[in-house]
PDB file of C-alpha atoms in Angstrom:
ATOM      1  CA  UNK W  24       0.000   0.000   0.000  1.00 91.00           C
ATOM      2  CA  UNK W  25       1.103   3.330  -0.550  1.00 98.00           C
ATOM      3  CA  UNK W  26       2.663   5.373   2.317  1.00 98.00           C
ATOM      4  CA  UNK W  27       1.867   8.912   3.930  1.00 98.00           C
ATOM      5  CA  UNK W  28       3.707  10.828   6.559  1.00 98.00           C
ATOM      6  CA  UNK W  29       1.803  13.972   8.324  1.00 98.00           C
ATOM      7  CA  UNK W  30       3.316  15.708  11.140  1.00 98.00           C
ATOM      8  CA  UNK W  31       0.464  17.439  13.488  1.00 96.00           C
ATOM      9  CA  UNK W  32      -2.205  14.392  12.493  1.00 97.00           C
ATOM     10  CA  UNK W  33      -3.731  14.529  15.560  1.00 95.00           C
ATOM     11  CA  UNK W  34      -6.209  17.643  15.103  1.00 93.00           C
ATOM     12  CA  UNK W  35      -7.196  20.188  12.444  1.00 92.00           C
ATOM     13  CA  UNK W  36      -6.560  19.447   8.719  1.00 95.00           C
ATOM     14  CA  UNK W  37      -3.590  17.332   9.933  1.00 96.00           C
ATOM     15  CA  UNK W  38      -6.110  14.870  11.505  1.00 97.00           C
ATOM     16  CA  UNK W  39      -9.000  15.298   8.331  1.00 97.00           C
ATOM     17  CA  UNK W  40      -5.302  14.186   6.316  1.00 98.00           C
ATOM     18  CA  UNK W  41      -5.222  11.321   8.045  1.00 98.00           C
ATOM     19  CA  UNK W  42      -8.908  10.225   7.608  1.00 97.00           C
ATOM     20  CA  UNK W  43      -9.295  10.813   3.928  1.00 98.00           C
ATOM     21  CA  UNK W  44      -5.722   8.791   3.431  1.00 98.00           C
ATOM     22  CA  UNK W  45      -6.698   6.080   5.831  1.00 98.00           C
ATOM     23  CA  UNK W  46     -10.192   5.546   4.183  1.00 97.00           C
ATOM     24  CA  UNK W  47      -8.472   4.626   1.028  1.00 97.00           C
ATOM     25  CA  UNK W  48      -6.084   2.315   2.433  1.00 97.00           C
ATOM     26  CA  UNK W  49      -2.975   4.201   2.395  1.00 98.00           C
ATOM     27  CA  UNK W  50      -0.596   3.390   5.335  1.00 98.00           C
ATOM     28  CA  UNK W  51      -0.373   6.840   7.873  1.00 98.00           C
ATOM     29  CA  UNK W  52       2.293   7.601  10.045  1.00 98.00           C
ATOM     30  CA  UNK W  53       1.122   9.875  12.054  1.00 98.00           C
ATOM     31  CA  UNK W  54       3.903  12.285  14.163  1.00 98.00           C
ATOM     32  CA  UNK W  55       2.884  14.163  16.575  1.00 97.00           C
ATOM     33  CA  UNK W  56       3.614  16.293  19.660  1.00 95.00           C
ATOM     34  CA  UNK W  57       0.107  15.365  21.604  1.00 94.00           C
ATOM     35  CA  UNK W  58      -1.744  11.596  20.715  1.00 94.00           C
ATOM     36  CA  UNK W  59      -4.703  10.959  19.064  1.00 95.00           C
ATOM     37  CA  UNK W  60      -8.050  11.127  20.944  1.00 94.00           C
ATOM     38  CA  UNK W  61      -9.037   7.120  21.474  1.00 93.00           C
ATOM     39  CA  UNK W  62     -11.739   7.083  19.229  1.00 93.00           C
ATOM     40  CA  UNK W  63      -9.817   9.118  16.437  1.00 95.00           C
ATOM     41  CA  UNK W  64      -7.324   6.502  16.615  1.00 92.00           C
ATOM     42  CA  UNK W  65     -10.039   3.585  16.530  1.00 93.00           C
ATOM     43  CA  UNK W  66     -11.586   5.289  13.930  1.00 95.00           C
ATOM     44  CA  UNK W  67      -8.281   5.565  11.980  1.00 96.00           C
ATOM     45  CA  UNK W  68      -8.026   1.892  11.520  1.00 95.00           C
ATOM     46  CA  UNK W  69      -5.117  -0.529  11.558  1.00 95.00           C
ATOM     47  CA  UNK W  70      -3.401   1.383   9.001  1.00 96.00           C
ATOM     48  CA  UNK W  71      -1.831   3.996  10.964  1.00 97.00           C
ATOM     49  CA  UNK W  72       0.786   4.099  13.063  1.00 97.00           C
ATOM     50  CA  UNK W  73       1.231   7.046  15.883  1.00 97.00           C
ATOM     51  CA  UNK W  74       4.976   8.238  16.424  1.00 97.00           C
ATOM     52  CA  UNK W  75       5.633  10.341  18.926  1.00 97.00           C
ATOM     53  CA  UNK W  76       7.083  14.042  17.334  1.00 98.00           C
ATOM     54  CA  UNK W  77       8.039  17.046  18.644  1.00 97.00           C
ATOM     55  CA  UNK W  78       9.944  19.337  16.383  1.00 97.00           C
ATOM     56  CA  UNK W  79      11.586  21.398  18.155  1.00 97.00           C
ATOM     57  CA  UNK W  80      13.185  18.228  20.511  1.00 97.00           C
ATOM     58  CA  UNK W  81      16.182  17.006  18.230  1.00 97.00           C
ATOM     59  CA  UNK W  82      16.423  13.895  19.834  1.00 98.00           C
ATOM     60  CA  UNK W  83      12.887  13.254  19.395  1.00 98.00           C
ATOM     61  CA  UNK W  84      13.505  14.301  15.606  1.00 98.00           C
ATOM     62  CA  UNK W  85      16.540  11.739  15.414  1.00 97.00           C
ATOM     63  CA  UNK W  86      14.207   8.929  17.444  1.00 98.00           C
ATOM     64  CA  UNK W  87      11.815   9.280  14.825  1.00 98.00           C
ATOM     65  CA  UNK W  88      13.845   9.238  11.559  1.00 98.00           C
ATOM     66  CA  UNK W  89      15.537   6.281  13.179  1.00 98.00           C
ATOM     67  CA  UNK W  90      12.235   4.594  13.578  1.00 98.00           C
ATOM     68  CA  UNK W  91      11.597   5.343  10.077  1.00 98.00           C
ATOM     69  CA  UNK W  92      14.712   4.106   8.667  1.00 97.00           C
ATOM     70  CA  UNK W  93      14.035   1.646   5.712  1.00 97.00           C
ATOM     71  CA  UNK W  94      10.599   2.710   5.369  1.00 98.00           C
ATOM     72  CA  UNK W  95       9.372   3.946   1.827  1.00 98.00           C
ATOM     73  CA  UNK W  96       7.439   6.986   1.835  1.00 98.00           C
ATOM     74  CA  UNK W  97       5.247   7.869  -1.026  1.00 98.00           C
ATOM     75  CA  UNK W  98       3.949  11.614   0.135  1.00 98.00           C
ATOM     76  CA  UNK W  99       5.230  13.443   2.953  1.00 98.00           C
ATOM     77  CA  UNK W 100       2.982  16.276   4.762  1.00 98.00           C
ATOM     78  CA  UNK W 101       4.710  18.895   7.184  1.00 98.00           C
ATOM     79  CA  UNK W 102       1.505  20.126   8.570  1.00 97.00           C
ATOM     80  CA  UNK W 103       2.581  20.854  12.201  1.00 94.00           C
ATOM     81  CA  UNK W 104       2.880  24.270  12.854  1.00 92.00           C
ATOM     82  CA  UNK W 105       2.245  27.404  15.156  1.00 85.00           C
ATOM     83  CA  UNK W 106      -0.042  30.301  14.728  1.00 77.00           C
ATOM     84  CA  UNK W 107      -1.166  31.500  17.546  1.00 64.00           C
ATOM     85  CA  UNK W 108      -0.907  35.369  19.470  1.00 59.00           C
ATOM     86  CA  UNK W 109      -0.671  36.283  15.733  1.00 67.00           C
ATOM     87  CA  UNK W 110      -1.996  40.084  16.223  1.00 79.00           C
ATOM     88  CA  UNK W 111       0.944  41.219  17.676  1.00 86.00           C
ATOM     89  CA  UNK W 112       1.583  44.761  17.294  1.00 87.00           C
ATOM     90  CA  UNK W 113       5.647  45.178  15.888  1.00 88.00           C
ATOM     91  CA  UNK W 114       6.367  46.330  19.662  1.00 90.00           C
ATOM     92  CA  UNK W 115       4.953  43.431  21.052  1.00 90.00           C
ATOM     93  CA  UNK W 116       7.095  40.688  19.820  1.00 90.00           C
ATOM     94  CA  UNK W 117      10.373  40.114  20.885  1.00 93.00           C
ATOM     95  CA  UNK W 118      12.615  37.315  20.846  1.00 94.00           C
ATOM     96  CA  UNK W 119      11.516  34.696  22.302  1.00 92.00           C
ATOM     97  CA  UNK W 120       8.196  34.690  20.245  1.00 90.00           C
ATOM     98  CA  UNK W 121      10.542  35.545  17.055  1.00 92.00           C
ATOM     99  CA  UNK W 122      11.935  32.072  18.034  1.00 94.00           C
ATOM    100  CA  UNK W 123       9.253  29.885  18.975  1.00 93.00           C
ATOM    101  CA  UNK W 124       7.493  31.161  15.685  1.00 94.00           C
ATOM    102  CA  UNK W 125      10.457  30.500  13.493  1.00 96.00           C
ATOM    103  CA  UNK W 126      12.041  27.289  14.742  1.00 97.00           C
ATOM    104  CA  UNK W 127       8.428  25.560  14.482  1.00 96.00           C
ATOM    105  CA  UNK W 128       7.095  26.628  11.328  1.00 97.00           C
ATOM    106  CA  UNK W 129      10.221  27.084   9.584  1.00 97.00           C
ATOM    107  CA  UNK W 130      13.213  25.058  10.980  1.00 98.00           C
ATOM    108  CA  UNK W 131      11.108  21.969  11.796  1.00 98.00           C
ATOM    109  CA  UNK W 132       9.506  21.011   9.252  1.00 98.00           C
ATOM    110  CA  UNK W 133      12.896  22.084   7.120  1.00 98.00           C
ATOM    111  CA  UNK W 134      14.863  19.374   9.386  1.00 98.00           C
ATOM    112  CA  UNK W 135      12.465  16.720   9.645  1.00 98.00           C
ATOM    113  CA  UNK W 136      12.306  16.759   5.837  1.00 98.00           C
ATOM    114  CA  UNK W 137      16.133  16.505   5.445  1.00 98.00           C
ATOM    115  CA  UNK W 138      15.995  13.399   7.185  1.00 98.00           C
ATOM    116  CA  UNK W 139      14.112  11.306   5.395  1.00 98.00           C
ATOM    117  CA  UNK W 140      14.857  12.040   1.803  1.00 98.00           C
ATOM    118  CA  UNK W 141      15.817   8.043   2.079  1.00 98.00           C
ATOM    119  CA  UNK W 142      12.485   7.583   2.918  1.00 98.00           C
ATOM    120  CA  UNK W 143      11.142   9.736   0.021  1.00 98.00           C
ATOM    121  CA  UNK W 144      13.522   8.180  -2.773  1.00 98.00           C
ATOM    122  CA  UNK W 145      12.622   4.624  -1.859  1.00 98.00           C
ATOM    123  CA  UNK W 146       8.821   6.024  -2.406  1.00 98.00           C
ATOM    124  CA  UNK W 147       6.791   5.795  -5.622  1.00 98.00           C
ATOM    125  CA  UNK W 148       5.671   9.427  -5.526  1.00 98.00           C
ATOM    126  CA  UNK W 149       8.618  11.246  -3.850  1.00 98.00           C
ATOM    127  CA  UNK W 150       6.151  14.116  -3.409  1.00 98.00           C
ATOM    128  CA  UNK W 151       7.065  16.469  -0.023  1.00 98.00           C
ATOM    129  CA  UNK W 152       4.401  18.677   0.887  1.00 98.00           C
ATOM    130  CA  UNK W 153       4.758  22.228   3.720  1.00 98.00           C
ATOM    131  CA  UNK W 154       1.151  23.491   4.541  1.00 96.00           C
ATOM    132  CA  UNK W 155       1.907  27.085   3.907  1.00 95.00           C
ATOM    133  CA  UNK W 156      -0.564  30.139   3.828  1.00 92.00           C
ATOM    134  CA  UNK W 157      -1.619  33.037   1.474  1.00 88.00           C
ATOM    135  CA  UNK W 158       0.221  35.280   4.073  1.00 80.00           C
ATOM    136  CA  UNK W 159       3.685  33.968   2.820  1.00 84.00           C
ATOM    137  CA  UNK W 160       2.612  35.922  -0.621  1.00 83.00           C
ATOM    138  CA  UNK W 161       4.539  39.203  -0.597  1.00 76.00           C
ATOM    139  CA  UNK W 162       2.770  39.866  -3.748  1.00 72.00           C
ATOM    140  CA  UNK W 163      -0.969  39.674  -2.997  1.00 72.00           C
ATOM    141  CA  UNK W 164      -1.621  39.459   0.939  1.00 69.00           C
ATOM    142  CA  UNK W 165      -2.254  43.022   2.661  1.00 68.00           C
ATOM    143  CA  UNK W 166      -3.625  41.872   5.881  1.00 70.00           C
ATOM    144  CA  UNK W 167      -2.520  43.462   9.004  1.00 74.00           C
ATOM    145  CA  UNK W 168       0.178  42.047  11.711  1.00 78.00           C
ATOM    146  CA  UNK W 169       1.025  38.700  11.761  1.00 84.00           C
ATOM    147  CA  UNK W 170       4.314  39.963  11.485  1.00 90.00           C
ATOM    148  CA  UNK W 171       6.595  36.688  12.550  1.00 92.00           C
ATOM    149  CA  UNK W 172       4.011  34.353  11.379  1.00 91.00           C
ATOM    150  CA  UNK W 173       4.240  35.711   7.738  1.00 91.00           C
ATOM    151  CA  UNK W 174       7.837  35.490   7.544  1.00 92.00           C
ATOM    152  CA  UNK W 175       8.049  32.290   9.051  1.00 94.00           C
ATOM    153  CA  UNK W 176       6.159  30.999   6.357  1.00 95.00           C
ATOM    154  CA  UNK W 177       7.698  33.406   3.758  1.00 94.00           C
ATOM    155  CA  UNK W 178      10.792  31.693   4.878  1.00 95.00           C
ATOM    156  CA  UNK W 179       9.200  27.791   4.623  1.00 96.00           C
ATOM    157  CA  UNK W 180       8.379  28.559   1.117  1.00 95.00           C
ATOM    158  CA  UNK W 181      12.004  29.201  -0.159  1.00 96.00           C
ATOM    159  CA  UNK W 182      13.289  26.884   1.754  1.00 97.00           C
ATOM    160  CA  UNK W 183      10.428  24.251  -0.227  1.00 98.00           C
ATOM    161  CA  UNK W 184      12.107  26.340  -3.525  1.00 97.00           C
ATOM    162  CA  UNK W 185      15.702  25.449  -2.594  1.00 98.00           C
ATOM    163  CA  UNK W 186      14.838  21.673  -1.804  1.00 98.00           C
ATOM    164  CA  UNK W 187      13.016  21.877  -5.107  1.00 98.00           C
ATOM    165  CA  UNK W 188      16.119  22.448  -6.970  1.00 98.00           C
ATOM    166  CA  UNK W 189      18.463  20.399  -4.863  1.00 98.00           C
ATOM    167  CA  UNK W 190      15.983  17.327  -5.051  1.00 98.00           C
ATOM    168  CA  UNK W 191      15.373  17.524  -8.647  1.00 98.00           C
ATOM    169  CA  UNK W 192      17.800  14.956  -9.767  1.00 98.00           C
ATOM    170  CA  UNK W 193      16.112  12.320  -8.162  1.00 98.00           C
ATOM    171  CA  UNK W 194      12.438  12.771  -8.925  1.00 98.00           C
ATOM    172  CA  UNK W 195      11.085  14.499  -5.629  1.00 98.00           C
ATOM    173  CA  UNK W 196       7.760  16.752  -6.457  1.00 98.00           C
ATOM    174  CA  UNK W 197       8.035  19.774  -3.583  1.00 98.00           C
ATOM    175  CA  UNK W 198       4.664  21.636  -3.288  1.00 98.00           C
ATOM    176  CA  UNK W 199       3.872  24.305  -0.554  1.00 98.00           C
ATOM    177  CA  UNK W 200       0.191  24.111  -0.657  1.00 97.00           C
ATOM    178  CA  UNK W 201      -2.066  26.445   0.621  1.00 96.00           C
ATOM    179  CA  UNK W 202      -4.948  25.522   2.589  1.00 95.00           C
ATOM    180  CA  UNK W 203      -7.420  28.112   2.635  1.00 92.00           C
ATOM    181  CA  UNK W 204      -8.865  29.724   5.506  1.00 89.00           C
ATOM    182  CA  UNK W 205     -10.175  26.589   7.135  1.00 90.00           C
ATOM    183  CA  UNK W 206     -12.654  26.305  10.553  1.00 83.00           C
ATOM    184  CA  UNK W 207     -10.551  24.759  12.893  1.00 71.00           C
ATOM    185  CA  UNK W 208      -8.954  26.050  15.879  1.00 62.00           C
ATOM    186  CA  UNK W 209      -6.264  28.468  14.261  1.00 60.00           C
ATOM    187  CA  UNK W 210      -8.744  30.178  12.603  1.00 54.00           C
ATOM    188  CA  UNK W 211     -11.214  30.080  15.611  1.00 61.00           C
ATOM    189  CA  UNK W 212     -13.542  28.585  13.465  1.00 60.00           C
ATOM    190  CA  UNK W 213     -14.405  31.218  10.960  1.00 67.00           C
ATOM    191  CA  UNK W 214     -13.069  29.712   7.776  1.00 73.00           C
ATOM    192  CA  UNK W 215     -15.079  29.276   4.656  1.00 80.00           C
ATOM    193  CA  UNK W 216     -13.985  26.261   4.144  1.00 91.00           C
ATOM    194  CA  UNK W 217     -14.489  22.895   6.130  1.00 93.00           C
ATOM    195  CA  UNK W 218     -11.948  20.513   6.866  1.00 94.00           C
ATOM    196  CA  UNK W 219     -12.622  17.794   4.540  1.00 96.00           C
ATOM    197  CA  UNK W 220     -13.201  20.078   1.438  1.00 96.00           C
ATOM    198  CA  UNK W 221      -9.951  21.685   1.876  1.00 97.00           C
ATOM    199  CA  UNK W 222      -7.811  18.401   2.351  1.00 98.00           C
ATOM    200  CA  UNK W 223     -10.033  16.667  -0.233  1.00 98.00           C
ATOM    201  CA  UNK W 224      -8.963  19.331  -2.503  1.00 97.00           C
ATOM    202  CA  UNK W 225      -5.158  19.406  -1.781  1.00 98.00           C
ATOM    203  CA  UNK W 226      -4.947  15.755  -1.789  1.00 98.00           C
ATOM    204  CA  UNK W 227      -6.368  16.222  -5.234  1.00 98.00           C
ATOM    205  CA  UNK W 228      -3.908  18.233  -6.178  1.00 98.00           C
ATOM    206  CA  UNK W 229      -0.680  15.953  -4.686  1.00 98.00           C
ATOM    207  CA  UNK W 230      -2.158  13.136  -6.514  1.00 98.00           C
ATOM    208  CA  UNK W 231      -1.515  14.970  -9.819  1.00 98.00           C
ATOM    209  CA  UNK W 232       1.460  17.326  -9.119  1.00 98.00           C
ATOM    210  CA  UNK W 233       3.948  17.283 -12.033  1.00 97.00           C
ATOM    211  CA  UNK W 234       7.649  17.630 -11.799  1.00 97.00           C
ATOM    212  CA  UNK W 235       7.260  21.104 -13.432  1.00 97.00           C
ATOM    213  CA  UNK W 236       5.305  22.102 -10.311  1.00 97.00           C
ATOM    214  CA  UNK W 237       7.928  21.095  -7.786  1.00 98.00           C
ATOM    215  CA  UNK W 238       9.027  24.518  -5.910  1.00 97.00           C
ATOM    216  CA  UNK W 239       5.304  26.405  -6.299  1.00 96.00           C
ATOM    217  CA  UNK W 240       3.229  27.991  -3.529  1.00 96.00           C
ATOM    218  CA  UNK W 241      -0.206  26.165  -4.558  1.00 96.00           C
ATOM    219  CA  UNK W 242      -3.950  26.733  -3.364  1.00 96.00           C
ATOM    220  CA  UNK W 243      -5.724  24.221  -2.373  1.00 97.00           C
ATOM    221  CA  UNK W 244      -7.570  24.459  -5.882  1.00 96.00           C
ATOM    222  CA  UNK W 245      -4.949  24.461  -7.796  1.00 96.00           C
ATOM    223  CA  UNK W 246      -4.659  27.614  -8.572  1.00 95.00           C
ATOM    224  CA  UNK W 247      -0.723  29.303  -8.083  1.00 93.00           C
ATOM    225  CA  UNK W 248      -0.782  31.613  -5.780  1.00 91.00           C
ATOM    226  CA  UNK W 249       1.958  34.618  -6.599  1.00 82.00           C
ATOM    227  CA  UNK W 250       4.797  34.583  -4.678  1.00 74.00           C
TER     228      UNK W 250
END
């Protein structure tokens, strides 16, 4: 069966990932910080296996490539990420949110993916995903604040470009895909979109990503959004 990794499976679109893949039989590794509810994991089915993940622990990084080692991975999904206390006026943030923000939507999804290219050549689809947002657009976002969250995912997005490049010789497909504004708990709920239309959609479009879209910030519709 085909293989799919998703860091931050256990709630949000990371856990609506992990249904829709399950339901068609893929096998899910699941890595997260915080387990599954009981019943999401029941409901998940046989097919998925829960590692423990936190991204900003590097031994817990290392533990889990190790546990990987071997594995094939078809699609990988760096979903986990942090968006919260993102009205911020410029005075307000200082270093230590500057850091949290950066080293868990940039850096570690950036190192995680590093260590399992293995993983990703011995795949079929060698396609590595980075849930990004229409706020990493310098060209057509004007909202307000989110100062640190914008450039942390600014800065996720050319990384995604750089691994596009480097990665090219051997096949891997590197999307940063674009969600929408989705109701779930980042978003307090006031998306237009639900969970499972947005992931439906994305997973839509990593099913039929070409090599010549490796390195593009996506929507979940398709669409390219500018950088």
């Amino acid at each position: 069966m085909p293989t799919v990794l998703i860091t931050g499976a256990n709630r949000g679109i990371g856990l609506e990932f992990a249904r829709q893949y399950a339901a068609e039989g893929w096998e899910v590794l699941a890595a997260n910080r915080t387990p599954f509810k009981p019943m999401d994991i029941v409901d998940l089915g046989p097919g998925t296996r829960e590692l423990r993940y936190d991204g900003l622990n590097e031994a817990s990084v290392a533990d889990v490539a190790a546990r990987l080692k071997g594995h094939a991975i078809d699609v990988a999904i760096m979903n986990a990420g942090y968006g919260d206390d993102q009205q911020l006026a410029p005075e307000e943030i200082d270093e230590a949110h500057w850091q949290r923000m950066m080293l868990t939507n940039t850096w570690a999804p950036f190192r995680l993916a590093t260590l399992i290219e293995e993983n990703l050549k011995a795949g079929e689809k060698k396609t590595l995903v980075e849930i990004s947002s229409l706020a990493a657009s310098n060209g057509t976002y004007t909202g307000k604040r989110q100062f640190v969250y914008r450039a942390s995912k600014a800065a996720l997005n050319q990384l995604w470009r750089s691994l596009a490049a480097e990665w090219k010789p051997w096949g891997c497909i590197c999307l940063a895909l674009r969600p929408g504004r989705v109701q779930t708990r980042m978003s307090d709920y006031a998306g237009e979109l639900l969970p499972e239309e947005s992931v439906s959609q994305m997973r839509q479009v990593i099913a039929n990503a070409t090599p010549e879209q490796s390195g593009m910030h996506i929507n979940y519709d398709g669409a390219t959004v500018p950088w």
